[in-house]
Short mmCIF file of C-alpha atoms in Angstrom, two decimals:
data_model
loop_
_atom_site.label_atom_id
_atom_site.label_comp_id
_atom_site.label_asym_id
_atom_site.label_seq_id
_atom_site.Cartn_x
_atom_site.Cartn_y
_atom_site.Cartn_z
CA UNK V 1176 -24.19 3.27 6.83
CA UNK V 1177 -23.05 -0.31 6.21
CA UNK V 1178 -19.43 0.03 3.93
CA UNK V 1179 -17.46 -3.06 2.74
CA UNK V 1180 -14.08 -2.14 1.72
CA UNK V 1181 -12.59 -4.40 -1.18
CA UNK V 1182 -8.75 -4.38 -1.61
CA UNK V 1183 -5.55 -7.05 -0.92
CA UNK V 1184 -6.98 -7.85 2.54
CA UNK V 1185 -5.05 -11.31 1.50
CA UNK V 1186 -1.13 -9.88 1.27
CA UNK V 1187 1.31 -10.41 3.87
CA UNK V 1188 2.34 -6.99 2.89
CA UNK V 1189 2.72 -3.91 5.05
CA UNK V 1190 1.79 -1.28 2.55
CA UNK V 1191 -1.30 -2.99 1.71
CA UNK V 1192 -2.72 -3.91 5.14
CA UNK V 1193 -1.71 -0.49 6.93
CA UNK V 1194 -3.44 1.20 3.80
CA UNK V 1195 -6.88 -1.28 4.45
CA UNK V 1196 -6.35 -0.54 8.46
CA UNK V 1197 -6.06 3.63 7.82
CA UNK V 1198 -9.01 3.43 5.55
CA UNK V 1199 -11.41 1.40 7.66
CA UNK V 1200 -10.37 3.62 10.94
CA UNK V 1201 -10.84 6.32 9.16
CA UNK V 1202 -14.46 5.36 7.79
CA UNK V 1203 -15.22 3.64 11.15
CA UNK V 1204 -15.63 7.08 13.04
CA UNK V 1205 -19.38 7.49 11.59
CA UNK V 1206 -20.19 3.79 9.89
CA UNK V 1207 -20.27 0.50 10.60
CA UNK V 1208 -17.40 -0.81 8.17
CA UNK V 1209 -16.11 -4.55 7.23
CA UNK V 1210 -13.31 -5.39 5.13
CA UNK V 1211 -14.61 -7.77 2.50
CA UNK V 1212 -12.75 -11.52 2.84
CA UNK V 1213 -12.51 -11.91 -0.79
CA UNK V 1214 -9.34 -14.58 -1.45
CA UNK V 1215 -9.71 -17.04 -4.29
CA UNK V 1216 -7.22 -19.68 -4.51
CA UNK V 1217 -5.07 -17.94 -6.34
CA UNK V 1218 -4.36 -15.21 -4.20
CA UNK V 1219 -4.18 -16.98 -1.33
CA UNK V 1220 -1.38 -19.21 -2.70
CA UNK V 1221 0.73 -16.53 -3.47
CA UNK V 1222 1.22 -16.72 0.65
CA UNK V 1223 0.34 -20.23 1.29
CA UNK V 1224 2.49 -21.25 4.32
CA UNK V 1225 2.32 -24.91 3.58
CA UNK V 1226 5.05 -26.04 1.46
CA UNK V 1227 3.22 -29.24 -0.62
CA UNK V 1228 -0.23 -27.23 -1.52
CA UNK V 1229 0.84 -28.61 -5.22
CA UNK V 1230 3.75 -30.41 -6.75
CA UNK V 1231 6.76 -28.18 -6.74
CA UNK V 1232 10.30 -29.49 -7.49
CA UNK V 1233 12.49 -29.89 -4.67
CA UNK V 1234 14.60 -26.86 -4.95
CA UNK V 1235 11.73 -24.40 -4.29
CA UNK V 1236 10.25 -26.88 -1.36
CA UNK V 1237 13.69 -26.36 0.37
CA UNK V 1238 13.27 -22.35 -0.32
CA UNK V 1239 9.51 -22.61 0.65
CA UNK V 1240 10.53 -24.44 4.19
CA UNK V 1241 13.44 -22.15 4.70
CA UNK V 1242 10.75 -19.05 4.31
CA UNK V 1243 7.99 -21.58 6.96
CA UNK V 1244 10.53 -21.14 9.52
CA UNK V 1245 11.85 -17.70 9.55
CA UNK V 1246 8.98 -16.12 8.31
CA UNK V 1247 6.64 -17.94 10.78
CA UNK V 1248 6.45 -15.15 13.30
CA UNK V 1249 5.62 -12.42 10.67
CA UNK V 1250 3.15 -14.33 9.11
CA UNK V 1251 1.54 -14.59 12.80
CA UNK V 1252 1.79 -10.61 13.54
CA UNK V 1253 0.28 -10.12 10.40
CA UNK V 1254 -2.61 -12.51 11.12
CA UNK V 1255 -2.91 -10.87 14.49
CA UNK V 1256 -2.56 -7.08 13.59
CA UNK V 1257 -5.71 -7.88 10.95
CA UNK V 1258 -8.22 -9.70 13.22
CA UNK V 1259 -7.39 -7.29 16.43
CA UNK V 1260 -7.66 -4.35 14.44
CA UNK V 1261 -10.50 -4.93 11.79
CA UNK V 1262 -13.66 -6.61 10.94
CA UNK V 1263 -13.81 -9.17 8.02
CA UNK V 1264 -16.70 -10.52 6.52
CA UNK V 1265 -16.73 -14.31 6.08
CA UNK V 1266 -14.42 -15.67 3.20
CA UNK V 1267 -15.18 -15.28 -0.27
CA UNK V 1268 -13.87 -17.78 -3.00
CA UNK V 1269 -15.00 -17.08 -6.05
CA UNK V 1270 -17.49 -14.11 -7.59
CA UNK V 1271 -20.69 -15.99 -6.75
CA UNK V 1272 -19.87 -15.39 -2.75
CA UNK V 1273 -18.68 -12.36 -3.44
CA UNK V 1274 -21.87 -10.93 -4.96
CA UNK V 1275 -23.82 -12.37 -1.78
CA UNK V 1276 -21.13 -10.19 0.56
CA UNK V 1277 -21.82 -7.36 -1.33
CA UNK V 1278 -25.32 -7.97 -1.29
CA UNK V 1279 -25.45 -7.12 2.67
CA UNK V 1280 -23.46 -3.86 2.72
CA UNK V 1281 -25.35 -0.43 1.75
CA UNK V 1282 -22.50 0.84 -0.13
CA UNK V 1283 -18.49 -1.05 -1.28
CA UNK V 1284 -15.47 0.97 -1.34
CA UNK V 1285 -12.71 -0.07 -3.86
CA UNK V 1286 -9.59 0.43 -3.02
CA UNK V 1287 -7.09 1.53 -2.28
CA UNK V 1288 -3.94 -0.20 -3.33
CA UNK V 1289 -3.47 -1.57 -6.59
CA UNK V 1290 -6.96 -3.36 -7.22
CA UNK V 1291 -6.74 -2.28 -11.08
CA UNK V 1292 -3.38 -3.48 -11.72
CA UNK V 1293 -3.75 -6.54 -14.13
CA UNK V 1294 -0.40 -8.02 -13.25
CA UNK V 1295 -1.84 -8.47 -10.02
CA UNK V 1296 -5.38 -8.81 -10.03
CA UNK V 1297 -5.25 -11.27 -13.69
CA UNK V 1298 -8.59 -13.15 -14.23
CA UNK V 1299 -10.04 -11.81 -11.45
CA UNK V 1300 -9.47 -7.77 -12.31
CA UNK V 1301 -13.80 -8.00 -13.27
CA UNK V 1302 -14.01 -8.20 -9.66
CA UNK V 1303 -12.10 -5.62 -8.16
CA UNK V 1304 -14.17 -3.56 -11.15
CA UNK V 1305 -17.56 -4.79 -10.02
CA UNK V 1306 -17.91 -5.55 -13.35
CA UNK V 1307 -21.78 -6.49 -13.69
CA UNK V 1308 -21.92 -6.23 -9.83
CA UNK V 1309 -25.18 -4.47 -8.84
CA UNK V 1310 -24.46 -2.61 -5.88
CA UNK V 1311 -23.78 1.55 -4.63
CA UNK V 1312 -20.43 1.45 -5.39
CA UNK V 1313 -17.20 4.08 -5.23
CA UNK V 1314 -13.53 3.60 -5.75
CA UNK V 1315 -11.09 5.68 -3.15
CA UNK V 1316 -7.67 6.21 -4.26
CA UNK V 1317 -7.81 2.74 -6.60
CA UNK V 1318 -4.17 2.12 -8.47
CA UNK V 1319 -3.69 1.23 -12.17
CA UNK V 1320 0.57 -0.09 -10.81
CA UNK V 1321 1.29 1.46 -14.24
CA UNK V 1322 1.01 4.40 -17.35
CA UNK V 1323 -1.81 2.34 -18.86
CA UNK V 1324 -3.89 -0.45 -19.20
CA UNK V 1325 -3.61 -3.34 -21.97
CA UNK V 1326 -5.85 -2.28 -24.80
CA UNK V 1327 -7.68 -5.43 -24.68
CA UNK V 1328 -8.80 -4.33 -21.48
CA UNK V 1329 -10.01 -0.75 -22.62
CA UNK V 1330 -13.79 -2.07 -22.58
CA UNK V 1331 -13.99 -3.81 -19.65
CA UNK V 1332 -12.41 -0.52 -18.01
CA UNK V 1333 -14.64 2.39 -18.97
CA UNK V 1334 -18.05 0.02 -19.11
CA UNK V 1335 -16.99 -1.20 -15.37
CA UNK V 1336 -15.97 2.36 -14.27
CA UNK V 1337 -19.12 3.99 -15.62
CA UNK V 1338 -21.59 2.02 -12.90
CA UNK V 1339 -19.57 3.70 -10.66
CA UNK V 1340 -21.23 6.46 -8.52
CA UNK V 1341 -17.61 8.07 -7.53
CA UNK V 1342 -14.58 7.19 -8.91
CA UNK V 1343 -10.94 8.49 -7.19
CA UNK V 1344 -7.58 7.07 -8.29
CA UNK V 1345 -4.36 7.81 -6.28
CA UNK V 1346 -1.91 8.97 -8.87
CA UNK V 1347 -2.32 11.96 -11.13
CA UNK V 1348 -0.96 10.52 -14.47
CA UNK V 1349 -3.84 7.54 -13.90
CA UNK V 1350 -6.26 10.41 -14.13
CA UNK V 1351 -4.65 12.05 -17.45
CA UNK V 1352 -4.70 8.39 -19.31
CA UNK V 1353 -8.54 6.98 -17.89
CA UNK V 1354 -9.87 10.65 -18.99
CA UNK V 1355 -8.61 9.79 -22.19
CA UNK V 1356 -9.73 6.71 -22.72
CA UNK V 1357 -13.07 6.57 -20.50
CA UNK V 1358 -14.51 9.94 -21.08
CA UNK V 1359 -18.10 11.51 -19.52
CA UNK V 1360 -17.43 10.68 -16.11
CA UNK V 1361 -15.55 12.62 -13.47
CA UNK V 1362 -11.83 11.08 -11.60
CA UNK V 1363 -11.01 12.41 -9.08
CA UNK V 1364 -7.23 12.35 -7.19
CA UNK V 1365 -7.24 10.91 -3.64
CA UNK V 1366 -4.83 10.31 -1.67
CA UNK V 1367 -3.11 7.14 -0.23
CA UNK V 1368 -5.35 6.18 3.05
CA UNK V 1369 -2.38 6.07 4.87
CA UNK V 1370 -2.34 10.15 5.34
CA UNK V 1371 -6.23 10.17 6.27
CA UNK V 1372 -4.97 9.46 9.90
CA UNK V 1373 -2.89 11.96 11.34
CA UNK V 1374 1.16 11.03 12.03
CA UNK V 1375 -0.20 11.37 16.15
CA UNK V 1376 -2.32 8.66 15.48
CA UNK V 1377 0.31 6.51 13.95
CA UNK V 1378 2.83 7.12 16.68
CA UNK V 1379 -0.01 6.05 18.98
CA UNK V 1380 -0.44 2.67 17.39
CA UNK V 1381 3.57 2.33 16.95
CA UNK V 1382 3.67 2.62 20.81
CA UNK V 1383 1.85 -1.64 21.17
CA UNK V 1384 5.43 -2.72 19.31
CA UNK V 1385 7.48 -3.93 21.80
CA UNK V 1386 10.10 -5.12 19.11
CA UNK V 1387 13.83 -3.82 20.49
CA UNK V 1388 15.61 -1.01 18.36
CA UNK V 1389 19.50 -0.01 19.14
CA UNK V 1390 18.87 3.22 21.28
CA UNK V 1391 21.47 5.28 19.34
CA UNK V 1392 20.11 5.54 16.12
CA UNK V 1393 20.06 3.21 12.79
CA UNK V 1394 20.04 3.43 9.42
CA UNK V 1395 16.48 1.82 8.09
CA UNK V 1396 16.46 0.26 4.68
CA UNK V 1397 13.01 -0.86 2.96
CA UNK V 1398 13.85 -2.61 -0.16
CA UNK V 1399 10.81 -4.14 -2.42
CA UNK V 1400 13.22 -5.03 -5.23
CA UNK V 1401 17.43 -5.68 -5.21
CA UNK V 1402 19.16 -1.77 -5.69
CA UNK V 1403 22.92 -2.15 -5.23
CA UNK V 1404 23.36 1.82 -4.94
CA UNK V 1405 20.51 2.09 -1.77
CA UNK V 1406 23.08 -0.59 -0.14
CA UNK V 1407 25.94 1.46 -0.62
CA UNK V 1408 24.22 4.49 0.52
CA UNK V 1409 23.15 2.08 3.85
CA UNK V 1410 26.71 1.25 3.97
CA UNK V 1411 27.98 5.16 3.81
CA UNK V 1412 25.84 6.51 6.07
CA UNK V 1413 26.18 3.80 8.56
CA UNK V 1414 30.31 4.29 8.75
CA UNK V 1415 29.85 8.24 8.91
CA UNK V 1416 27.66 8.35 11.66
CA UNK V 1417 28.23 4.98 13.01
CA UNK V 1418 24.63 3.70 13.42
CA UNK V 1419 24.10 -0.22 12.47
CA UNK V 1420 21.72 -0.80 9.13
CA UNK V 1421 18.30 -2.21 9.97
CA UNK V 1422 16.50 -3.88 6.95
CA UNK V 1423 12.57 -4.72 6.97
CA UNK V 1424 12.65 -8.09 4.97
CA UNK V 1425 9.64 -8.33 2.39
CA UNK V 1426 7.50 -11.68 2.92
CA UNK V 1427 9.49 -14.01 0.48
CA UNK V 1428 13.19 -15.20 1.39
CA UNK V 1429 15.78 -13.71 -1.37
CA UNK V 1430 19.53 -13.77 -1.81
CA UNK V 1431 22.01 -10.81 -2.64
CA UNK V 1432 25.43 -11.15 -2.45
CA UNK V 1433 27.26 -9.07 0.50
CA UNK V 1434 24.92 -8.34 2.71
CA UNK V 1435 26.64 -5.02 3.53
CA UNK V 1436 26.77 -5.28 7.26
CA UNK V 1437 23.20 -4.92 7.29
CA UNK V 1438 20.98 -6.73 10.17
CA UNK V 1439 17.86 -8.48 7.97
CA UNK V 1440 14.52 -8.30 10.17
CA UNK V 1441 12.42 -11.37 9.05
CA UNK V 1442 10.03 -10.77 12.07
CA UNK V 1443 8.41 -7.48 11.42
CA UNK V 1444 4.48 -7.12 12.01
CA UNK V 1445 2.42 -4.36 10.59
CA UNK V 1446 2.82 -2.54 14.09
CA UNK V 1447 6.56 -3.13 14.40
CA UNK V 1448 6.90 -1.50 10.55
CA UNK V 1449 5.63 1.75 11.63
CA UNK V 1450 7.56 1.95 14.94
CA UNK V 1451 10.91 1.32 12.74
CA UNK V 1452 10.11 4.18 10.46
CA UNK V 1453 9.05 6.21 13.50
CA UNK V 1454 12.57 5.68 15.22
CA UNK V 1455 14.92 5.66 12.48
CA UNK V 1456 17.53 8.13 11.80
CA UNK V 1457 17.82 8.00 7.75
CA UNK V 1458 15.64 5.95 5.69
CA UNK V 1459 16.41 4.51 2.19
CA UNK V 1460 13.49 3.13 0.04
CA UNK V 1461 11.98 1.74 -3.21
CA UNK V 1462 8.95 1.47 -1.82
CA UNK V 1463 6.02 3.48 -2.29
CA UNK V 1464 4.74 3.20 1.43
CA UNK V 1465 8.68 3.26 2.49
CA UNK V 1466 8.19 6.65 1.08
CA UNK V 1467 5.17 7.39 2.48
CA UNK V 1468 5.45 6.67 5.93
CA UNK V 1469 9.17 8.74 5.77
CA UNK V 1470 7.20 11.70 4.62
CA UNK V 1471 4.47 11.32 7.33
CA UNK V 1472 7.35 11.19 10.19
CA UNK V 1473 9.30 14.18 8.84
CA UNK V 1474 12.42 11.82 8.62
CA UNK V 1475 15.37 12.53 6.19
CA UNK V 1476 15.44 10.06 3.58
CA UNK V 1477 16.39 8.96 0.04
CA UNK V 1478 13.93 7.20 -2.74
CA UNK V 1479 15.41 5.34 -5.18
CA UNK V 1480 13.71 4.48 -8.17
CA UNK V 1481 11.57 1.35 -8.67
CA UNK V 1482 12.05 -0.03 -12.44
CA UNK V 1483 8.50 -0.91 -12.54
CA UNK V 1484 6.21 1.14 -10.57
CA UNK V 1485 8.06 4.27 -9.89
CA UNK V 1486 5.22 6.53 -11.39
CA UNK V 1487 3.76 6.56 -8.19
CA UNK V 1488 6.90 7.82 -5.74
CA UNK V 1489 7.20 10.34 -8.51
CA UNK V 1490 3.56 11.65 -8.41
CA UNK V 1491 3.60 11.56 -4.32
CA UNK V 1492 7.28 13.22 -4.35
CA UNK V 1493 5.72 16.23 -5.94
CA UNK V 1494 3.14 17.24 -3.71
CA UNK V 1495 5.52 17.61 -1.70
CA UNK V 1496 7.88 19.82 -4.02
CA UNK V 1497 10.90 17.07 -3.88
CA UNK V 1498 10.56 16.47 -8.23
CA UNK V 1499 13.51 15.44 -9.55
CA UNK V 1500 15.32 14.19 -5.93
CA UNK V 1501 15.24 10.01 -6.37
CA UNK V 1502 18.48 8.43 -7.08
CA UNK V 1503 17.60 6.57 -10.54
CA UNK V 1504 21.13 6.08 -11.99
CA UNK V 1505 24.63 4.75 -11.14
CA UNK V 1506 25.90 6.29 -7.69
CA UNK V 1507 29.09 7.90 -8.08
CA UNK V 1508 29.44 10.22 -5.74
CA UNK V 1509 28.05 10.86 -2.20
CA UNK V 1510 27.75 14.59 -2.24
CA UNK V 1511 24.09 13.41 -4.04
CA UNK V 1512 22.84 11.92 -1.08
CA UNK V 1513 24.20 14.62 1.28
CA UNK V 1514 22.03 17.44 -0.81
CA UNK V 1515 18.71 14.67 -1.37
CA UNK V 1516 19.02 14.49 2.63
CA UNK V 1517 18.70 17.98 2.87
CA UNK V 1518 16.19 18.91 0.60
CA UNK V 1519 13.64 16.41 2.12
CA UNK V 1520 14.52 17.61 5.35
CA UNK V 1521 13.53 21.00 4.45
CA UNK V 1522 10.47 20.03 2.40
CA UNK V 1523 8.88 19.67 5.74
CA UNK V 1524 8.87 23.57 6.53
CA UNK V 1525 5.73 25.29 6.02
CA UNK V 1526 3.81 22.02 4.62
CA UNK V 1527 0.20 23.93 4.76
CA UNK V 1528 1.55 25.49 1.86
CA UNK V 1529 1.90 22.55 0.22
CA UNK V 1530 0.48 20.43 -2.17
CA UNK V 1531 0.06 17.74 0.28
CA UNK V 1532 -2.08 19.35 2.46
CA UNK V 1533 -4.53 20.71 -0.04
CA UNK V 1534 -4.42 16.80 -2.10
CA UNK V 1535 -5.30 15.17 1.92
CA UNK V 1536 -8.38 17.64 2.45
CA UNK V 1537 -9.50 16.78 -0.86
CA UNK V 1538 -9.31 13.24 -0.08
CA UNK V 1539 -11.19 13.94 3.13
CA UNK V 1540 -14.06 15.86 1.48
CA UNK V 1541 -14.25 13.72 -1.43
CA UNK V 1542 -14.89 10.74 1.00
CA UNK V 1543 -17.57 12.90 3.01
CA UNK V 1544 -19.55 14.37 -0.14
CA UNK V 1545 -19.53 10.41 -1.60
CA UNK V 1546 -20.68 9.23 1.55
CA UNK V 1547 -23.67 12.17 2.15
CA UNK V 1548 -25.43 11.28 -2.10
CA UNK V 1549 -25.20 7.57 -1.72
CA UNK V 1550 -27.01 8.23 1.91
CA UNK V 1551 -29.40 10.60 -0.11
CA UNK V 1552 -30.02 7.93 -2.22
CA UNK V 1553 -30.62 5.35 0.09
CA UNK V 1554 -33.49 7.19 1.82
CA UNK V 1555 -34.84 8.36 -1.37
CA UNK V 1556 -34.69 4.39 -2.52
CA UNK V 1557 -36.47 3.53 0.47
CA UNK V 1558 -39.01 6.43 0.23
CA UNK V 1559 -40.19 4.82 -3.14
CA UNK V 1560 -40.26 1.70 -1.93
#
């Protein structure tokens, strides 16, 4: 079967391109899959490495050329890791090229990532819905980034989601408000496509990063937004055990401060990302893939709480039985992170017993009986014809 996948394939960002990469390897064992180029303007200036695409006042030119030159070599290993790796269709601008795209491919995959989240998506969220887009269409693990969705958009939601022949969204409290709101049709919970591959076949891939790591051990820090008590807990751990702190820079250049004795890494590819969380000793995150890609390595770590999209940490925390461990308050003691450390240590014993495991085979199958009706209904399409 011919399967175009439809998600950020346009963000220099490592949770959403190692997401796209896990999903289309995972499909790619029995189908011929593409990732769909779809990047208006508007998305594609949100990474735009040229510095005068439009008139910007000098302060944020000198920012924008600061990022051209240390961010040139991440840009490039992201560029790389995507081309090597996958197969994109040609570019889409606007909805009109994306309707011919999705006019070639037998059935398109939405998702995963946060293709429903308005912030993001803005005009163009009718897209990522398919809205009026005839085609066999599912959504895998698709993310709202919030609780809700803005009431004006309450329509557009359950009319879009309706055409749908599956529909699977990656967090659990997504599920509780679209029931609500869109009733008649089943949601089902998937999860992230970066647990459909096995932590064997990351390591494999982690081994093509040649990028240099201190051979005694380090402290990793992935921060998506500024937390002065996940610095301090870098800080701590890196005098007790005296390990230097390693931080994955984010795409856009960005100030804070002290800088804690912490080493910034502006030249991280998709590739080197995993190998970091592979090697690393302790890991402290905001992120929802930093948390991810701890659990999938079995490393002790610490999630802090994200002030905007923390509902989803919290709903992949559970399945693994760690409620209640993030650090969402004032640090005022270390003791915290000494018990935290612990407890996700030992949330790794006996993990078939787990949430997690049970949440991943239901992601599996969920894929496989989507995959086996819209084949069904290809042949019986053709069969009428």
């Amino acid at each position: 079967m011919k399967i175009g996948i439809l998600t950020f394939n346009w963000a220099i960002n490592y949770g959403a391109v190692l997401q796209m990469y896990a999903e289309y390897k995972y499909l790619s064992k029995d189908n011929e899959v593409y990732v769909i180029n779809y990047v208006p303007d508007y998305f594609a200036n949100m990474y735009n490495k040229r510095i005068f695409y439009t008139q910007i006042r000098f302060k944020t030119a000198i920012k924008k050329l600061m990022e051209k030159f240390i961010k040139f070599e991440q840009y490039k290993k992201f560029e790389k890791f995507i081309n090597e790796n996958m197969l994109l269709t040609e570019k889409a601008k606007n909805r009109n090229e994306l309707s011919k795209i999705i006019n070639k491919f037998d059935l398109v995959i939405v998702g995963s990532d946060q293709v429903w989240n308005y912030d993001i998506t803005k005009e163009y969220i009718g897209d990522y819905l398919l809205y009026n887009i005839n085609c066999n269409k599912i959504s895998y693990a698709a993310s709202l980034g919030k609780n809700e969705i803005k009431r004006e958009l309450v329509d557009l939601f359950c009319e879009s989601l309706e055409k749908f022949d599956f529909v699977s969204l990656r967090e659990k409290t997504s599920i509780d408000y679209v029931n609500k709101i869109c009733k008649g049709k089943k949601y089902n919970l998937c999860i992230d496509p970066v647990f459909l591959i096995s932590s064997n076949e990351w390591k494999k891939i982690s081994e093509n990063s040649n990028y240099k790591i201190p051979r005694n051990g380090y402290v990793l820090v992935y921060m998506l937004e500024y937390n002065p008590n996940l610095l301090k807990t870098a800080r701590y751990l890196s005098e007790k055990y005296n390990i230097p702190v390693l931080s994955i820079e984010i795409p856009f250049i960005r100030f804070f401060g002290k800088n804690f004795g912490i080493k910034k890494l502006h030249d991280v590819g998709p590739i080197d990302f995993v190998k970091l969380f592979l090697k690393a000793k302790y890991i402290l995150t905001n992120s929802f893939h930093g948390t991810a890609f701890s659990l999938i390595f079995h490393k002790p770590f610490i999630s802090f709480a994200h002030s905007k999209v923390n509902s989803r940490m919290e709903n992949l925390l559970s399945l693994y039985q760690l409620e209640n461990v993030q650090i969402k308050n004032t640090l005022n003691n270390f003791e915290i992170v000494e018990e935290i450390l612990k407890k996700t240590q030992k949330a790794y014993s006996n993990l078939e017993n787990k949430e997690i495991s049970k949440v991943i085979e239901n992601s599996k199958q969920y894929l496989v009986e989507a995959l086996k009706k819209i084949e069904l209904k290809l042949k019986r399409e053709k069969h009428e014809k």
